[in-house]
Amino acid sequence: MPKSMDQIVSLCKRRGFLFQSSEIYGGINGFWDYGPLGVELKRNVRAAWWNDMITNHDEFSVLNGAPREFQMTGIETSIIMHPQVWKVSGHYDLFADMMQTCRHCKKLFRADHVWSMLSDSAWVKSFAECFEKSVSDDRIIFSSPAALNWARRRGPKVAPGLALVRNPEITMSWLAEDLQNQPDLDLGLPKLLQYMATEQKNITGFQMPCPECGGDLTEPRRFNLMFETFTGAIQTEENRAFLRPETAQGMFVNFKNVVDSMSVRVPFGIAQIGKSFRNEITPRNFTFRSREFEQMEMEFFCHPSESRQWYEYWRNRRFAWYQKLGIASDNLILRDHAQDELSHYSVGTADVEYAFPFLGPGEYGELEGIAHRGDFDLRSHMEGKLCKGPNGLELEKLADGSPKYKGSGKDMNYFDDQSREKFLPHVIEPAAGADRATLAFLCEAYHEDQQPDDKGEMQSRVYLKLHPKLAPVKVAVFPLIKKEGMPEKGLEIYRELKSAGIAAVYAQQGAIGKRYRRQDEIGTPWCITVDGDTMTAGTVTLRDRDSLEQIRLPVTGVVDEIARRLRVS
Ligand code: ATP
């Protein structure tokens, strides 16, 4: 059965994974709070990434087909950095989306999202329905009586801003005139919507309608996505600062500090997990596009001659990470960017993308980008803001020949004391979003099946098939009944699990079937039940969330068995 986003959002709220930020005040668009289970899930996602990148990294062996041995380091840098960082990196001038505003309802839209929002819009669906009988091969066989009828009856309720609704005759007259001159006029839905949104074609040209109310949208304008703030008491230009829109710059500006303090040798990586902020114009799709989110980024510094091999290595390794943690390969793709999609400095970029349930069939949303960034970043922080010139990257200059934004002037070159070579390393950057990864793991885990309840009647069961390493609770302990020493025994097992560092819960209220269901719904992989045999034979049942298989094992072996299962999962 296909999963719907509504089911997943409702489970997240019902069971304490995610809440809208400041919900009691009506929420704030683009911000989310992780509830008691969500925070554990996200911590586990971060831990899985950090373990893979740093803690479990064996720098003395060549693993997973790496071109050769390498070192990995971690860092945690500040959210607010020197404003020059963002000028030199290009974010100050270029980190912008094209934005359109509705002149009628004043809502803002990202220009590249307008068409997909129109396809989902309630009023467009209602408008298209009035031609239902005459739509063939995606071309609308237009009928003006049907359109006028819709404009007078349904239109005012669903699209009060639409020109056709506000002024039907004038709006229709342009179409009639054009149809007369060009009987073969292409009247696919996009074109038709433009006619219906345009009251004064001779003055304004075609208009795009607002996905919310049908009003006309302004021309696209640039809108910088960085949140601004001020440092210190006085709000002057000099004190203007920005909340970081990515964590990556923290690694670039500390490149020399890490080399000098850690005696690391190129090739090596610096990884960081931290909050980033983007004033997204249209935050949407739950946590997928938020204004405050967390990134897991790593900058890998290598010799230019080896950079392509390292790019291939990280591209494949990052894709495999999501698969290892349970994302079925059918729902996950690794998409190489076409040449014209690449940033001006990038030699290659690939995105790991997931088929989120809010997307249409065959559509995927980005989880992570793996980019070959060349020497762009280190060079920029050394020399100043770079731009594309006739012979590749060059310093961007003002009319008087001075650099537009000056770099630090610090020498960012690396000196290899063995080869005696001095060079500016190239960088491979796998940049992942912790919130998008968490959402993808949740969506992938969501399952429903039919199982008999305590009375043997079939009931639908919702369960989260989370990888054990990601599950917020690893094991639940239940006494079958609340007497005959079972609660005491259950608590004893629960405490042993906890003191071994295993996330366990204990529950004694309600029928046993209900208690299992609650754990299934939050993705707990295993349940331990204390029953009559525990008291006589010293054994408990261990139930598996996915197979529902129940085995008996000695009480004395519970902690070791759960720890073993977690280790091998
Ligand atoms: P998009 O094209 O979806 O806006 P992007 O290409 O700008 O994303 P990057 O700058 O490459 O994203 O950031 C790296 C990762 O950070 C993304 O792959 C994503 O997982 C995460 N990310 C970026 N923007 C957001 C956001 N607004 N909300 C949640 N996660 C985000």
Coordinates of C-alpha atoms and ligand atoms in Angstrom, one line a residue:
M1 CA 0.0 0.0 0.0
P2 CA 1.5 3.4 -0.9
K3 CA 2.4 5.5 2.2
S4 CA 0.9 8.9 2.6
M5 CA 2.6 11.9 4.1
D6 CA -0.5 12.6 6.2
Q7 CA -0.2 9.2 7.9
I8 CA 3.5 9.8 8.7
V9 CA 2.9 13.4 9.9
S10 CA 0.1 12.2 12.1
L11 CA 2.2 9.4 13.7
C12 CA 5.0 11.8 14.3
K13 CA 2.7 14.1 16.3
R14 CA 0.8 11.4 18.0
R15 CA 3.8 9.5 19.2
G16 CA 6.1 12.4 20.1
F17 CA 8.5 12.5 17.2
L18 CA 7.9 16.0 15.8
F19 CA 5.8 19.0 16.7
Q20 CA 5.3 22.3 15.0
S21 CA 7.5 25.0 16.7
S22 CA 5.5 27.3 19.0
E23 CA 2.4 25.3 18.3
I24 CA 0.3 26.9 21.1
Y25 CA 0.7 30.2 19.3
G26 CA -0.3 28.8 15.9
G27 CA 3.2 27.7 14.9
I28 CA 5.8 29.5 12.9
N29 CA 6.4 28.5 9.3
G30 CA 9.5 26.6 8.6
F31 CA 10.5 25.7 12.2
W32 CA 10.0 22.3 13.9
D33 CA 10.6 20.8 17.4
Y34 CA 11.7 17.2 17.9
G35 CA 9.7 15.5 20.6
P36 CA 11.0 13.0 23.1
L37 CA 11.2 10.1 20.6
G38 CA 12.2 12.4 17.6
V39 CA 15.2 13.8 19.5
E40 CA 16.5 10.2 20.2
L41 CA 16.0 9.2 16.5
K42 CA 17.8 12.3 15.3
R43 CA 20.6 11.8 17.8
N44 CA 21.0 8.3 16.5
V45 CA 21.1 9.5 12.9
R46 CA 23.8 12.0 13.8
A47 CA 25.7 9.3 15.8
A48 CA 25.6 6.9 12.9
W49 CA 27.1 9.6 10.7
W50 CA 29.7 10.7 13.2
N51 CA 30.7 7.0 13.9
D52 CA 31.0 6.3 10.2
M53 CA 33.0 9.5 9.6
I54 CA 35.1 9.9 12.7
T55 CA 34.8 7.5 15.7
N56 CA 35.0 4.3 13.8
H57 CA 37.3 5.5 11.1
D58 CA 40.5 3.4 11.0
E59 CA 43.1 5.7 9.6
F60 CA 45.7 2.9 9.3
S61 CA 43.8 0.8 6.8
V62 CA 42.4 1.2 3.4
L63 CA 38.6 0.6 3.8
N64 CA 35.7 0.3 1.4
G65 CA 37.9 0.7 -1.7
A66 CA 39.4 4.0 -0.6
P67 CA 42.3 5.1 -2.9
R68 CA 44.6 5.0 0.2
E69 CA 44.9 5.5 3.9
F70 CA 43.5 8.8 5.2
Q71 CA 42.8 10.7 8.5
M72 CA 39.5 12.2 9.6
T73 CA 39.0 14.9 12.2
G74 CA 36.0 16.6 13.8
I75 CA 35.3 20.2 14.5
E76 CA 32.5 22.4 15.9
T77 CA 32.5 26.0 14.7
S78 CA 30.4 29.0 15.5
I79 CA 27.1 29.8 13.8
I80 CA 27.9 33.5 13.4
M81 CA 31.2 34.0 11.6
H82 CA 33.1 37.1 10.4
P83 CA 30.8 38.7 7.7
Q84 CA 33.8 38.7 5.3
V85 CA 33.5 34.8 5.2
W86 CA 30.1 35.1 3.4
K87 CA 31.3 37.9 1.1
V88 CA 34.3 35.9 0.0
S89 CA 32.4 32.6 -0.3
G90 CA 29.9 34.2 -2.7
H91 CA 26.9 33.8 -0.3
Y92 CA 26.5 37.5 0.2
D93 CA 26.0 38.2 -3.5
L94 CA 24.8 34.9 -4.8
F95 CA 23.0 32.9 -2.2
A96 CA 19.6 33.9 -3.4
D97 CA 16.4 32.4 -4.9
M98 CA 14.2 34.1 -7.4
M99 CA 11.0 35.1 -5.6
Q100 CA 7.5 36.2 -6.8
T101 CA 4.8 37.8 -4.7
C102 CA 1.1 37.6 -5.3
R103 CA -0.2 41.2 -5.8
H104 CA -3.6 40.1 -4.4
C105 CA -3.0 38.0 -1.3
K106 CA 0.7 39.1 -0.8
K107 CA 2.0 35.5 -0.4
L108 CA 5.6 34.8 -1.5
F109 CA 6.6 32.0 -3.7
R110 CA 9.9 30.6 -5.0
A111 CA 9.7 31.2 -8.8
D112 CA 10.9 27.7 -9.6
H113 CA 8.2 26.2 -7.3
V114 CA 5.3 28.1 -8.8
W115 CA 4.4 25.6 -11.5
S116 CA 4.6 22.5 -9.2
M117 CA 2.4 24.4 -6.6
L118 CA -0.1 25.3 -9.3
S119 CA -0.4 21.6 -10.3
D120 CA -1.3 20.8 -6.7
S121 CA -3.5 23.9 -6.2
A122 CA -7.1 23.4 -5.2
W123 CA -8.4 26.1 -7.5
V124 CA -6.5 24.8 -10.5
K125 CA -7.9 21.4 -9.9
S126 CA -11.4 22.8 -9.7
F127 CA -10.8 24.9 -12.9
A128 CA -9.5 21.9 -14.8
E129 CA -12.5 19.9 -13.8
C130 CA -14.9 22.1 -15.8
F131 CA -13.1 20.9 -19.0
E132 CA -12.9 17.3 -17.8
K133 CA -14.9 16.0 -20.8
S134 CA -12.8 18.0 -23.2
V135 CA -9.3 17.3 -22.0
S136 CA -7.4 15.0 -24.3
D137 CA -3.6 14.3 -24.4
D138 CA -3.0 17.0 -21.8
R139 CA -4.4 19.6 -24.2
I140 CA -7.5 21.5 -23.1
I141 CA -10.3 21.8 -25.7
F142 CA -11.4 25.1 -24.4
S143 CA -15.0 26.0 -23.9
S144 CA -15.7 29.6 -22.9
P145 CA -19.2 29.0 -21.6
A146 CA -17.7 26.4 -19.2
A147 CA -14.9 28.8 -18.1
L148 CA -17.3 31.7 -17.6
N149 CA -19.7 29.4 -15.7
W150 CA -16.8 28.3 -13.4
A151 CA -15.7 32.0 -13.0
R152 CA -19.1 33.0 -11.7
R153 CA -20.0 30.0 -9.6
R154 CA -16.9 28.3 -8.1
G155 CA -14.3 30.9 -8.9
P156 CA -15.1 33.5 -6.3
K157 CA -14.8 30.9 -3.5
V158 CA -11.6 29.2 -4.6
A159 CA -9.7 31.8 -6.7
P160 CA -10.9 35.3 -5.7
G161 CA -7.7 36.9 -7.1
L162 CA -7.9 35.4 -10.6
A163 CA -8.4 37.9 -13.4
L164 CA -11.0 35.6 -15.0
V165 CA -13.0 35.7 -11.7
R166 CA -12.6 39.4 -11.1
N167 CA -13.3 40.5 -14.7
P168 CA -14.4 37.6 -16.8
E169 CA -15.4 39.3 -20.1
I170 CA -12.2 41.4 -20.5
T171 CA -10.0 38.5 -19.5
M172 CA -11.7 36.1 -22.0
S173 CA -11.5 38.7 -24.7
W174 CA -7.7 38.3 -25.1
L175 CA -8.1 34.6 -25.6
A176 CA -10.9 35.0 -28.1
E177 CA -8.8 37.5 -30.1
D178 CA -5.7 35.3 -30.1
L179 CA -7.8 32.2 -31.0
Q180 CA -9.2 34.1 -34.0
N181 CA -5.7 35.0 -35.2
Q182 CA -4.1 31.6 -34.4
P183 CA -6.7 28.8 -34.6
D184 CA -3.9 26.3 -33.6
L185 CA -3.0 28.1 -30.4
D186 CA -1.4 25.8 -27.9
L187 CA -4.0 25.6 -25.1
G188 CA -2.2 23.2 -22.7
L189 CA -3.1 24.0 -19.1
P190 CA 0.0 26.2 -18.4
K191 CA -0.9 28.5 -21.3
L192 CA -4.6 28.5 -20.4
L193 CA -3.8 29.5 -16.8
Q194 CA -1.8 32.4 -18.1
Y195 CA -4.7 33.6 -20.2
M196 CA -7.0 33.3 -17.2
A197 CA -4.7 35.3 -15.0
T198 CA -4.2 38.1 -17.4
E199 CA -6.6 41.0 -17.5
Q200 CA -4.4 43.5 -19.4
K201 CA -2.3 41.6 -21.8
N202 CA -1.5 44.6 -23.9
I203 CA 0.0 46.4 -20.9
T204 CA 1.5 43.7 -18.7
G205 CA 2.1 40.8 -21.0
F206 CA 1.1 37.3 -19.7
Q207 CA 0.8 36.9 -16.0
M208 CA 1.4 33.9 -13.8
P209 CA -1.4 33.1 -11.3
C210 CA -0.9 32.7 -7.6
P211 CA -1.2 29.0 -6.5
E212 CA -3.2 30.1 -3.5
C213 CA -5.8 32.7 -4.7
G214 CA -5.2 33.1 -8.5
G215 CA -4.0 36.7 -8.2
D216 CA -1.2 37.8 -10.5
L217 CA 2.4 37.3 -9.4
T218 CA 5.1 40.0 -9.6
E219 CA 8.2 39.5 -11.8
P220 CA 10.8 37.2 -10.2
R221 CA 13.1 39.2 -7.9
R222 CA 16.3 38.1 -6.1
F223 CA 15.9 37.3 -2.4
N224 CA 19.0 36.5 -0.3
L225 CA 18.3 33.5 1.9
M226 CA 20.7 34.4 4.7
F227 CA 19.2 35.5 8.0
E228 CA 20.7 38.8 9.2
T229 CA 21.5 39.9 12.7
F230 CA 23.7 42.4 14.5
T231 CA 26.6 41.8 16.9
G232 CA 26.8 44.3 19.8
A233 CA 24.4 47.0 20.9
I234 CA 24.4 49.2 17.9
Q235 CA 22.7 48.2 14.7
T236 CA 25.2 49.6 12.1
E237 CA 26.3 48.3 8.8
E238 CA 29.6 47.4 10.5
N239 CA 27.9 45.2 13.0
R240 CA 25.7 43.4 10.5
A241 CA 26.3 39.6 10.7
F242 CA 24.6 36.5 9.3
L243 CA 23.4 33.2 10.7
R244 CA 25.4 30.6 8.7
P245 CA 23.5 29.1 5.8
E246 CA 25.9 26.1 5.7
T247 CA 28.4 24.6 8.1
A248 CA 31.1 24.1 5.4
Q249 CA 32.8 27.5 5.8
G250 CA 33.7 26.7 9.4
M251 CA 35.9 23.9 8.1
F252 CA 37.6 26.0 5.3
V253 CA 38.5 28.8 7.6
N254 CA 40.0 26.4 10.1
F255 CA 42.0 24.3 7.5
K256 CA 45.3 25.7 8.7
N257 CA 44.5 25.5 12.4
V258 CA 43.7 21.8 12.0
V259 CA 46.8 21.1 9.9
D260 CA 49.0 22.9 12.4
S261 CA 47.5 21.6 15.6
M262 CA 46.8 18.0 14.7
S263 CA 49.8 17.1 12.5
V264 CA 47.4 15.6 10.0
R265 CA 48.6 15.0 6.5
V266 CA 46.7 15.5 3.2
P267 CA 44.5 13.6 2.3
F268 CA 42.3 14.1 5.3
G269 CA 38.8 15.3 6.2
I270 CA 37.2 17.7 8.7
A271 CA 33.7 16.9 9.6
Q272 CA 31.1 18.9 11.5
I273 CA 27.4 18.6 12.5
G274 CA 25.5 21.7 13.3
K275 CA 22.6 24.1 12.7
S276 CA 22.3 26.1 9.6
F277 CA 19.7 28.7 8.7
R278 CA 18.1 29.7 5.4
N279 CA 15.2 32.1 5.1
E280 CA 13.5 29.8 2.6
I281 CA 10.7 31.5 0.7
T282 CA 8.4 28.6 0.7
P283 CA 9.3 26.2 3.5
R284 CA 7.2 23.0 3.0
N285 CA 6.9 19.3 3.0
F286 CA 7.2 18.9 6.7
T287 CA 10.9 19.2 7.8
F288 CA 12.2 18.7 4.2
R289 CA 12.5 22.4 3.6
S290 CA 12.9 24.2 6.9
R291 CA 14.3 27.6 7.8
E292 CA 16.4 26.2 10.7
F293 CA 17.9 22.8 10.1
E294 CA 21.0 20.7 10.8
Q295 CA 23.7 19.7 8.4
M296 CA 26.3 16.9 8.6
E297 CA 29.1 18.1 6.3
M298 CA 32.6 17.0 5.7
E299 CA 35.4 18.7 3.7
F300 CA 38.0 16.3 2.4
F301 CA 41.3 17.9 1.4
C302 CA 43.4 16.0 -1.1
H303 CA 46.1 16.5 -3.8
P304 CA 44.6 17.8 -7.0
S305 CA 46.0 14.9 -9.0
E306 CA 44.0 12.4 -6.8
S307 CA 40.8 14.5 -6.5
R308 CA 38.7 12.6 -9.1
Q309 CA 39.4 9.3 -7.4
W310 CA 38.4 10.7 -4.0
Y311 CA 35.3 12.2 -5.5
E312 CA 34.2 8.8 -6.9
Y313 CA 35.1 7.2 -3.5
W314 CA 33.0 9.6 -1.4
R315 CA 30.1 9.6 -3.9
N316 CA 29.8 5.8 -3.7
R317 CA 30.5 5.6 0.0
R318 CA 27.8 8.1 1.0
F319 CA 25.2 6.4 -1.1
A320 CA 26.0 3.1 0.6
W321 CA 25.6 4.7 4.0
Y322 CA 21.8 5.3 3.5
Q323 CA 21.4 1.8 2.1
K324 CA 23.2 0.2 5.1
L325 CA 20.8 2.0 7.4
G326 CA 17.8 0.5 5.8
I327 CA 16.7 2.7 2.8
A328 CA 15.6 0.3 0.1
S329 CA 17.6 0.7 -3.1
D330 CA 14.3 1.2 -5.1
N331 CA 13.6 4.4 -3.2
L332 CA 17.1 5.8 -3.3
I333 CA 19.1 7.1 -6.3
L334 CA 22.5 8.6 -6.9
R335 CA 22.0 11.3 -9.6
D336 CA 25.0 12.9 -11.3
H337 CA 24.4 16.6 -12.1
A338 CA 24.4 17.5 -15.7
Q339 CA 27.2 19.9 -16.8
D340 CA 24.8 22.9 -16.8
E341 CA 23.7 22.2 -13.3
L342 CA 27.2 22.4 -11.8
S343 CA 28.3 25.4 -9.8
H344 CA 30.8 27.5 -11.7
Y345 CA 33.7 26.0 -9.7
S346 CA 32.5 22.4 -9.6
V347 CA 34.2 19.6 -11.5
G348 CA 31.4 17.1 -10.6
T349 CA 28.4 16.8 -8.2
A350 CA 26.1 13.9 -7.4
D351 CA 23.0 14.0 -5.3
V352 CA 21.7 11.2 -3.1
E353 CA 17.9 11.5 -3.6
Y354 CA 15.0 9.7 -1.9
A355 CA 11.5 9.1 -3.2
F356 CA 9.6 11.0 -0.4
P357 CA 5.9 10.2 -0.3
F358 CA 5.0 13.9 -0.9
L359 CA 6.5 13.7 -4.3
G360 CA 4.9 12.4 -7.5
P361 CA 5.7 9.0 -9.0
G362 CA 9.3 8.9 -10.3
E363 CA 10.3 12.1 -8.4
Y364 CA 13.1 12.3 -5.9
G365 CA 14.1 14.9 -3.3
E366 CA 17.7 15.6 -2.3
L367 CA 19.2 14.1 0.9
E368 CA 22.8 14.9 0.3
G369 CA 25.0 16.5 -2.3
I370 CA 28.6 15.2 -2.9
A371 CA 30.6 17.9 -4.7
H372 CA 34.0 18.2 -6.1
R373 CA 34.8 21.8 -5.2
G374 CA 38.3 22.0 -6.7
D375 CA 40.4 24.7 -4.8
F376 CA 37.6 27.2 -5.0
D377 CA 37.1 27.6 -1.2
L378 CA 40.7 27.7 0.0
R379 CA 41.7 30.0 -2.8
S380 CA 38.8 32.4 -2.1
H381 CA 39.7 32.6 1.6
M382 CA 43.3 33.3 0.6
E383 CA 42.8 35.7 -2.3
G384 CA 39.2 37.0 -2.2
K385 CA 35.9 36.5 -4.0
L386 CA 36.4 34.6 -7.2
C387 CA 34.3 34.6 -10.4
K388 CA 34.2 32.9 -13.7
G389 CA 36.7 34.4 -16.2
P390 CA 37.7 33.5 -19.7
N391 CA 40.5 31.3 -18.4
G392 CA 38.6 29.8 -15.4
L393 CA 38.3 31.2 -11.9
E394 CA 39.7 34.7 -11.3
L395 CA 39.5 37.4 -8.7
E396 CA 36.3 39.5 -9.0
K397 CA 37.4 43.1 -9.3
L398 CA 35.8 46.5 -9.0
A399 CA 36.1 49.1 -11.8
D400 CA 39.3 50.5 -10.2
G401 CA 40.9 47.0 -10.4
S402 CA 40.8 46.3 -6.6
P403 CA 39.3 43.0 -5.4
K404 CA 35.5 43.2 -4.9
Y405 CA 35.8 41.3 -1.5
K406 CA 39.3 40.8 -0.1
G407 CA 40.4 37.4 1.2
S408 CA 42.2 36.8 4.5
G409 CA 45.6 37.1 2.8
K410 CA 46.7 34.0 4.8
D411 CA 48.6 31.3 2.9
M412 CA 46.3 28.4 2.6
N413 CA 48.8 26.2 0.7
Y414 CA 49.7 22.8 2.2
F415 CA 53.4 21.8 2.4
D416 CA 54.0 18.1 2.1
D417 CA 57.2 17.5 4.0
Q418 CA 57.8 14.1 2.4
S419 CA 57.4 15.0 -1.2
R420 CA 58.6 18.6 -0.5
E421 CA 55.7 19.9 -2.6
K422 CA 53.6 22.9 -1.8
F423 CA 50.1 23.0 -3.2
L424 CA 46.5 24.1 -2.6
P425 CA 44.5 21.0 -1.9
H426 CA 41.3 20.2 -3.8
V427 CA 38.1 19.6 -1.8
I428 CA 35.5 16.9 -2.0
E429 CA 32.4 17.8 0.1
P430 CA 29.7 15.3 1.1
A431 CA 26.9 17.7 2.5
A432 CA 24.0 15.9 4.1
G433 CA 21.0 17.2 6.0
A434 CA 20.3 15.6 9.4
D435 CA 16.6 16.5 9.3
R436 CA 16.1 15.3 5.7
A437 CA 17.9 12.0 6.5
T438 CA 15.7 11.6 9.7
L439 CA 12.6 12.2 7.6
A440 CA 13.7 9.8 5.0
F441 CA 14.4 7.1 7.6
L442 CA 10.9 7.7 9.1
C443 CA 9.2 7.6 5.7
E444 CA 11.0 4.4 4.7
A445 CA 10.3 2.8 8.1
Y446 CA 6.5 3.4 8.0
H447 CA 4.6 0.1 7.4
E448 CA 1.1 -1.2 7.9
D449 CA 0.0 -4.8 8.0
Q450 CA -2.8 -7.0 9.4
Q451 CA -2.2 -8.9 12.6
P452 CA -4.5 -10.8 15.0
D453 CA -5.2 -9.0 18.3
D454 CA -5.5 -10.6 21.8
K455 CA -8.9 -12.0 20.8
G456 CA -7.6 -13.4 17.5
E457 CA -9.4 -10.7 15.4
M458 CA -7.5 -9.2 12.5
Q459 CA -6.5 -5.6 13.2
S460 CA -4.3 -3.3 11.1
R461 CA -0.9 -2.7 12.7
V462 CA 1.3 0.4 12.1
Y463 CA 4.9 -0.3 12.7
L464 CA 8.2 1.6 12.1
K465 CA 10.7 -0.7 10.6
L466 CA 13.6 1.4 11.8
H467 CA 17.2 0.1 11.7
P468 CA 18.0 -1.0 15.3
K469 CA 20.9 1.5 15.4
L470 CA 18.4 4.3 14.7
A471 CA 15.4 3.2 16.8
P472 CA 14.8 5.6 19.7
V473 CA 14.0 2.7 22.0
K474 CA 15.9 -0.6 21.5
V475 CA 14.0 -2.8 23.8
A476 CA 10.8 -2.8 25.9
V477 CA 10.3 -4.9 29.0
F478 CA 6.8 -6.1 30.1
P479 CA 5.5 -8.2 32.9
L480 CA 2.7 -10.3 31.5
I481 CA 0.5 -9.5 34.5
K482 CA 1.0 -7.1 37.4
K483 CA 1.4 -9.7 40.1
E484 CA 3.2 -12.9 41.1
G485 CA 6.6 -11.1 41.2
M486 CA 6.6 -10.4 37.5
P487 CA 6.8 -6.6 37.8
E488 CA 9.8 -6.8 40.1
K489 CA 11.5 -9.2 37.7
G490 CA 10.7 -7.0 34.8
L491 CA 12.1 -3.9 36.5
E492 CA 15.3 -5.9 37.4
I493 CA 15.8 -6.7 33.7
Y494 CA 15.0 -3.2 32.6
R495 CA 17.6 -1.8 35.0
E496 CA 20.2 -4.2 33.8
L497 CA 19.6 -3.2 30.3
K498 CA 19.8 0.5 31.2
S499 CA 23.0 0.1 33.1
A500 CA 24.5 -1.6 30.1
G501 CA 23.8 1.6 28.1
I502 CA 20.9 0.1 26.1
A503 CA 17.8 2.4 25.6
A504 CA 15.1 0.4 27.3
V505 CA 11.5 1.1 28.5
Y506 CA 9.4 -0.7 31.0
A507 CA 5.5 -0.8 30.8
Q508 CA 3.0 -2.8 32.8
Q509 CA -0.3 -1.1 32.0
G510 CA -2.8 -2.5 29.5
A511 CA -3.2 -5.8 27.6
I512 CA 0.0 -7.3 26.4
G513 CA -1.1 -7.0 22.7
K514 CA -1.7 -3.3 23.1
R515 CA 1.7 -2.8 24.7
Y516 CA 3.4 -4.6 21.7
R517 CA 1.4 -2.4 19.3
R518 CA 2.6 0.8 21.0
Q519 CA 6.2 -0.3 20.7
D520 CA 5.8 -1.4 17.1
E521 CA 4.4 2.1 16.3
I522 CA 7.6 3.8 17.6
G523 CA 9.9 1.3 16.0
T524 CA 11.2 -0.6 19.0
P525 CA 12.9 -3.7 17.5
W526 CA 12.5 -6.1 20.5
C527 CA 10.2 -6.7 23.4
I528 CA 11.0 -8.9 26.4
T529 CA 8.0 -10.4 28.3
V530 CA 8.3 -11.8 31.8
D531 CA 5.7 -14.5 32.4
G532 CA 4.9 -17.5 34.6
D533 CA 7.9 -19.5 33.2
T534 CA 10.2 -16.7 34.1
M535 CA 9.4 -17.2 37.7
T536 CA 9.8 -21.0 37.5
A537 CA 12.3 -21.7 34.7
G538 CA 14.2 -18.4 34.6
T539 CA 13.4 -17.7 30.9
V540 CA 11.6 -14.8 29.1
T541 CA 10.2 -14.3 25.6
L542 CA 11.9 -12.1 23.2
R543 CA 9.7 -10.8 20.4
D544 CA 10.9 -9.4 17.1
R545 CA 9.1 -6.3 15.7
D546 CA 9.4 -7.2 12.0
S547 CA 9.0 -11.1 11.9
L548 CA 6.9 -11.2 15.1
E549 CA 8.9 -14.3 16.0
Q550 CA 9.0 -15.0 19.7
I551 CA 11.9 -17.1 21.2
R552 CA 12.6 -18.0 24.8
L553 CA 15.9 -17.2 26.3
P554 CA 17.4 -17.3 29.8
V555 CA 16.9 -14.1 31.9
T556 CA 20.7 -14.1 32.5
G557 CA 21.3 -13.9 28.7
V558 CA 19.0 -10.9 27.9
V559 CA 21.5 -8.1 28.1
D560 CA 24.2 -10.0 26.1
E561 CA 21.6 -11.0 23.4
I562 CA 20.3 -7.5 22.9
A563 CA 23.8 -6.1 22.9
R564 CA 24.9 -8.7 20.3
R565 CA 21.9 -8.0 18.1
L566 CA 22.6 -4.3 18.2
R567 CA 26.3 -4.9 17.3
V568 CA 25.5 -7.1 14.3
S569 CA 22.6 -5.1 13.0
Ligands
ATP1 P1 17.8 22.3 -2.1 O1 18.2 22.3 -3.6 O2 16.8 21.2 -1.7 O3 17.5 23.7 -1.6 P2 20.6 22.5 -1.6 O4 21.2 21.9 -2.8 O5 20.6 24.0 -1.5 O6 19.2 21.9 -1.3 P3 22.9 22.1 0.0 O7 23.3 23.5 0.1 O8 23.7 21.2 -0.9 O9 21.4 22.0 -0.3 O10 22.9 21.6 1.5 C1 23.3 20.3 1.8 C2 22.1 19.5 2.5 O11 21.5 20.3 3.5 C3 21.0 19.2 1.5 O12 21.2 18.1 0.8 C4 19.8 19.0 2.5 O13 19.9 17.7 3.1 C5 20.1 20.0 3.6 N1 19.3 21.2 3.5 C6 19.5 22.2 2.6 N2 18.5 23.1 2.8 C7 17.7 22.6 3.7 C8 16.4 23.1 4.2 N3 15.9 24.3 3.9 N4 15.8 22.3 5.1 C9 16.3 21.1 5.5 N5 17.5 20.6 5.0 C10 18.1 21.4 4.1

